[in-house]
mmCIF file of C-alpha atoms in Angstrom:
data_model
loop_
_atom_site.group_PDB
_atom_site.id
_atom_site.type_symbol
_atom_site.label_atom_id
_atom_site.label_comp_id
_atom_site.label_asym_id
_atom_site.label_seq_id
_atom_site.Cartn_x
_atom_site.Cartn_y
_atom_site.Cartn_z
ATOM 1 C CA UNK A 23 -11.277 32.537 3.254
ATOM 2 C CA UNK A 24 -9.162 31.741 0.247
ATOM 3 C CA UNK A 25 -10.614 30.077 -2.811
ATOM 4 C CA UNK A 26 -8.372 27.013 -2.286
ATOM 5 C CA UNK A 27 -9.552 26.483 1.304
ATOM 6 C CA UNK A 28 -13.173 26.843 0.197
ATOM 7 C CA UNK A 29 -12.650 24.326 -2.620
ATOM 8 C CA UNK A 30 -10.992 21.821 -0.274
ATOM 9 C CA UNK A 31 -13.786 22.109 2.295
ATOM 10 C CA UNK A 32 -16.331 21.322 -0.419
ATOM 11 C CA UNK A 33 -14.184 18.577 -1.855
ATOM 12 C CA UNK A 34 -13.829 16.689 1.432
ATOM 13 C CA UNK A 35 -17.307 17.373 2.821
ATOM 14 C CA UNK A 36 -19.150 14.064 2.433
ATOM 15 C CA UNK A 37 -22.012 12.644 4.478
ATOM 16 C CA UNK A 38 -20.316 9.271 4.892
ATOM 17 C CA UNK A 39 -16.895 7.754 5.434
ATOM 18 C CA UNK A 40 -17.727 4.766 3.218
ATOM 19 C CA UNK A 41 -16.058 4.680 -0.182
ATOM 20 C CA UNK A 42 -17.502 1.683 -2.036
ATOM 21 C CA UNK A 43 -14.889 -0.287 -3.968
ATOM 22 C CA UNK A 44 -15.474 -0.375 -7.740
ATOM 23 C CA UNK A 45 -16.497 -3.943 -8.628
ATOM 24 C CA UNK A 46 -14.142 -4.328 -11.617
ATOM 25 C CA UNK A 47 -11.239 -3.120 -9.487
ATOM 26 C CA UNK A 48 -12.100 -5.626 -6.752
ATOM 27 C CA UNK A 49 -12.626 -8.473 -9.240
ATOM 28 C CA UNK A 50 -9.100 -8.059 -10.587
ATOM 29 C CA UNK A 51 -7.604 -8.279 -7.091
ATOM 30 C CA UNK A 52 -9.921 -11.129 -6.151
ATOM 31 C CA UNK A 53 -8.635 -13.064 -9.162
ATOM 32 C CA UNK A 54 -5.168 -12.797 -7.660
ATOM 33 C CA UNK A 55 -5.910 -13.275 -3.947
ATOM 34 C CA UNK A 56 -9.218 -15.231 -3.777
ATOM 35 C CA UNK A 57 -10.640 -13.316 -0.815
ATOM 36 C CA UNK A 58 -12.711 -15.159 1.773
ATOM 37 C CA UNK A 59 -13.621 -12.282 4.119
ATOM 38 C CA UNK A 60 -14.532 -8.599 3.780
ATOM 39 C CA UNK A 61 -13.807 -7.123 7.213
ATOM 40 C CA UNK A 62 -15.274 -3.624 6.717
ATOM 41 C CA UNK A 63 -18.556 -3.971 4.849
ATOM 42 C CA UNK A 64 -22.271 -3.370 4.936
ATOM 43 C CA UNK A 65 -24.987 -5.759 3.813
ATOM 44 C CA UNK A 66 -25.248 -3.775 0.568
ATOM 45 C CA UNK A 67 -21.581 -3.230 -0.337
ATOM 46 C CA UNK A 68 -19.908 -6.464 0.795
ATOM 47 C CA UNK A 69 -17.413 -7.913 -1.657
ATOM 48 C CA UNK A 70 -17.204 -11.394 -0.114
ATOM 49 C CA UNK A 71 -19.858 -13.881 0.929
ATOM 50 C CA UNK A 72 -18.464 -13.729 4.464
ATOM 51 C CA UNK A 73 -18.194 -10.196 5.861
ATOM 52 C CA UNK A 74 -18.277 -8.079 9.007
ATOM 53 C CA UNK A 75 -20.464 -4.988 9.349
ATOM 54 C CA UNK A 76 -19.846 -1.916 11.490
ATOM 55 C CA UNK A 77 -22.038 -3.475 14.188
ATOM 56 C CA UNK A 78 -19.952 -6.675 14.193
ATOM 57 C CA UNK A 79 -16.758 -4.573 14.280
ATOM 58 C CA UNK A 80 -14.166 -6.351 12.182
ATOM 59 C CA UNK A 81 -11.441 -4.856 14.358
ATOM 60 C CA UNK A 82 -12.613 -7.039 17.254
ATOM 61 C CA UNK A 83 -13.068 -10.212 15.201
ATOM 62 C CA UNK A 84 -10.684 -13.079 14.549
ATOM 63 C CA UNK A 85 -9.373 -13.115 10.973
ATOM 64 C CA UNK A 86 -7.619 -16.491 11.282
ATOM 65 C CA UNK A 87 -7.612 -18.810 8.269
ATOM 66 C CA UNK A 88 -8.962 -16.079 5.985
ATOM 67 C CA UNK A 89 -7.719 -14.087 3.022
ATOM 68 C CA UNK A 90 -8.940 -10.622 3.881
ATOM 69 C CA UNK A 91 -10.222 -7.748 1.779
ATOM 70 C CA UNK A 92 -10.395 -4.407 3.607
ATOM 71 C CA UNK A 93 -11.577 -1.065 2.296
ATOM 72 C CA UNK A 94 -11.879 0.584 5.717
ATOM 73 C CA UNK A 95 -13.997 3.594 6.591
ATOM 74 C CA UNK A 96 -11.920 6.694 5.840
ATOM 75 C CA UNK A 97 -13.340 9.017 8.501
ATOM 76 C CA UNK A 98 -12.339 9.971 12.004
ATOM 77 C CA UNK A 99 -8.876 10.391 13.400
ATOM 78 C CA UNK A 100 -7.172 7.049 13.921
ATOM 79 C CA UNK A 101 -9.787 5.047 12.015
ATOM 80 C CA UNK A 102 -7.589 3.959 9.120
ATOM 81 C CA UNK A 103 -4.635 3.441 11.434
ATOM 82 C CA UNK A 104 -6.616 0.928 13.519
ATOM 83 C CA UNK A 105 -7.421 -1.164 10.428
ATOM 84 C CA UNK A 106 -3.850 -1.049 9.128
ATOM 85 C CA UNK A 107 -2.450 -2.045 12.525
ATOM 86 C CA UNK A 108 -4.948 -4.926 12.818
ATOM 87 C CA UNK A 109 -4.067 -6.207 9.327
ATOM 88 C CA UNK A 110 -0.354 -5.981 10.061
ATOM 89 C CA UNK A 111 -0.743 -7.861 13.358
ATOM 90 C CA UNK A 112 -2.936 -10.519 11.722
ATOM 91 C CA UNK A 113 -0.230 -11.073 9.086
ATOM 92 C CA UNK A 114 2.091 -12.176 11.888
ATOM 93 C CA UNK A 115 -0.458 -14.947 12.568
ATOM 94 C CA UNK A 116 -0.466 -16.095 8.940
ATOM 95 C CA UNK A 117 -3.364 -14.021 7.581
ATOM 96 C CA UNK A 118 -2.989 -12.308 4.197
ATOM 97 C CA UNK A 119 -4.763 -8.940 4.103
ATOM 98 C CA UNK A 120 -5.200 -6.559 1.190
ATOM 99 C CA UNK A 121 -6.248 -3.008 2.030
ATOM 100 C CA UNK A 122 -7.457 -0.214 -0.234
ATOM 101 C CA UNK A 123 -6.212 3.000 1.355
ATOM 102 C CA UNK A 124 -5.869 6.688 0.657
ATOM 103 C CA UNK A 125 -2.192 7.507 0.147
ATOM 104 C CA UNK A 126 -1.130 9.417 3.232
ATOM 105 C CA UNK A 127 2.620 9.164 3.404
ATOM 106 C CA UNK A 128 2.737 12.032 5.881
ATOM 107 C CA UNK A 129 1.114 10.094 8.740
ATOM 108 C CA UNK A 130 2.869 7.808 11.189
ATOM 109 C CA UNK A 131 0.837 4.657 10.473
ATOM 110 C CA UNK A 132 1.995 4.756 6.842
ATOM 111 C CA UNK A 133 5.623 4.517 7.967
ATOM 112 C CA UNK A 134 5.008 2.278 10.993
ATOM 113 C CA UNK A 135 2.931 -0.336 9.143
ATOM 114 C CA UNK A 136 2.236 0.235 5.438
ATOM 115 C CA UNK A 137 5.925 0.452 4.561
ATOM 116 C CA UNK A 138 6.345 -3.059 6.009
ATOM 117 C CA UNK A 139 3.970 -4.530 3.441
ATOM 118 C CA UNK A 140 3.796 -4.461 -0.335
ATOM 119 C CA UNK A 141 2.466 -1.166 -1.670
ATOM 120 C CA UNK A 142 0.861 -0.819 -5.100
ATOM 121 C CA UNK A 143 0.106 2.774 -6.001
ATOM 122 C CA UNK A 144 -2.953 3.273 -8.177
ATOM 123 C CA UNK A 145 -2.479 5.462 -11.224
ATOM 124 C CA UNK A 146 -4.960 8.329 -11.283
ATOM 125 C CA UNK A 147 -7.885 8.672 -8.912
ATOM 126 C CA UNK A 148 -10.301 5.828 -8.250
ATOM 127 C CA UNK A 149 -13.956 6.381 -9.012
ATOM 128 C CA UNK A 150 -15.696 4.808 -6.060
ATOM 129 C CA UNK A 151 -19.262 3.493 -6.415
ATOM 130 C CA UNK A 152 -20.860 6.084 -4.143
ATOM 131 C CA UNK A 153 -24.263 7.456 -5.003
ATOM 132 C CA UNK A 154 -23.568 10.881 -3.456
ATOM 133 C CA UNK A 155 -20.832 11.945 -5.869
ATOM 134 C CA UNK A 156 -20.093 11.415 -9.539
ATOM 135 C CA UNK A 157 -16.491 12.521 -9.156
ATOM 136 C CA UNK A 158 -13.359 10.482 -8.699
ATOM 137 C CA UNK A 159 -11.875 10.365 -5.213
ATOM 138 C CA UNK A 160 -10.277 13.612 -4.012
ATOM 139 C CA UNK A 161 -7.184 11.639 -3.012
ATOM 140 C CA UNK A 162 -4.673 9.174 -4.416
ATOM 141 C CA UNK A 163 -5.135 5.515 -3.444
ATOM 142 C CA UNK A 164 -2.931 2.487 -2.960
ATOM 143 C CA UNK A 165 -3.249 -1.194 -2.254
ATOM 144 C CA UNK A 166 -1.284 -2.312 0.798
ATOM 145 C CA UNK A 167 -0.673 -6.043 1.119
ATOM 146 C CA UNK A 168 0.393 -7.842 4.267
ATOM 147 C CA UNK A 169 1.168 -11.440 3.352
ATOM 148 C CA UNK A 170 0.647 -14.058 5.999
ATOM 149 C CA UNK A 171 3.608 -16.305 6.572
ATOM 150 C CA UNK A 172 5.964 -13.686 5.132
ATOM 151 C CA UNK A 173 8.035 -11.591 7.490
ATOM 152 C CA UNK A 174 6.721 -8.062 6.953
ATOM 153 C CA UNK A 175 9.831 -6.225 8.123
#
């Protein structure tokens, strides 16, 4: 096995798919958007007073009349795509959603949905507030915004 493959396996081998949003990073966005709902949270990492946990499954909940923050779980095939698709569809109903995502311009959901919203690339690598690593994320990140009431082409 090549050294690069070995390094990448170690780099992406985490015990969780939860990447906790840095508070200062969230606070800056919250100052702009005034979030009312965190749709992908736990009772210990929620960023809004109102939030959905994994058990409540934010993908199955109604997001109406909310301004949504979403830092979805990054694991499993199709996981991120489901959250992006839900946020995009909710924007057609007037909901504004802001998602923190790994930049993956090579996947179909990025082109099918993310490109229809506003994309803000984050300079450098975010340092998530995870207790299992002291390193910055092994991937680039972006904020994707679907504004309710605006035609996301």
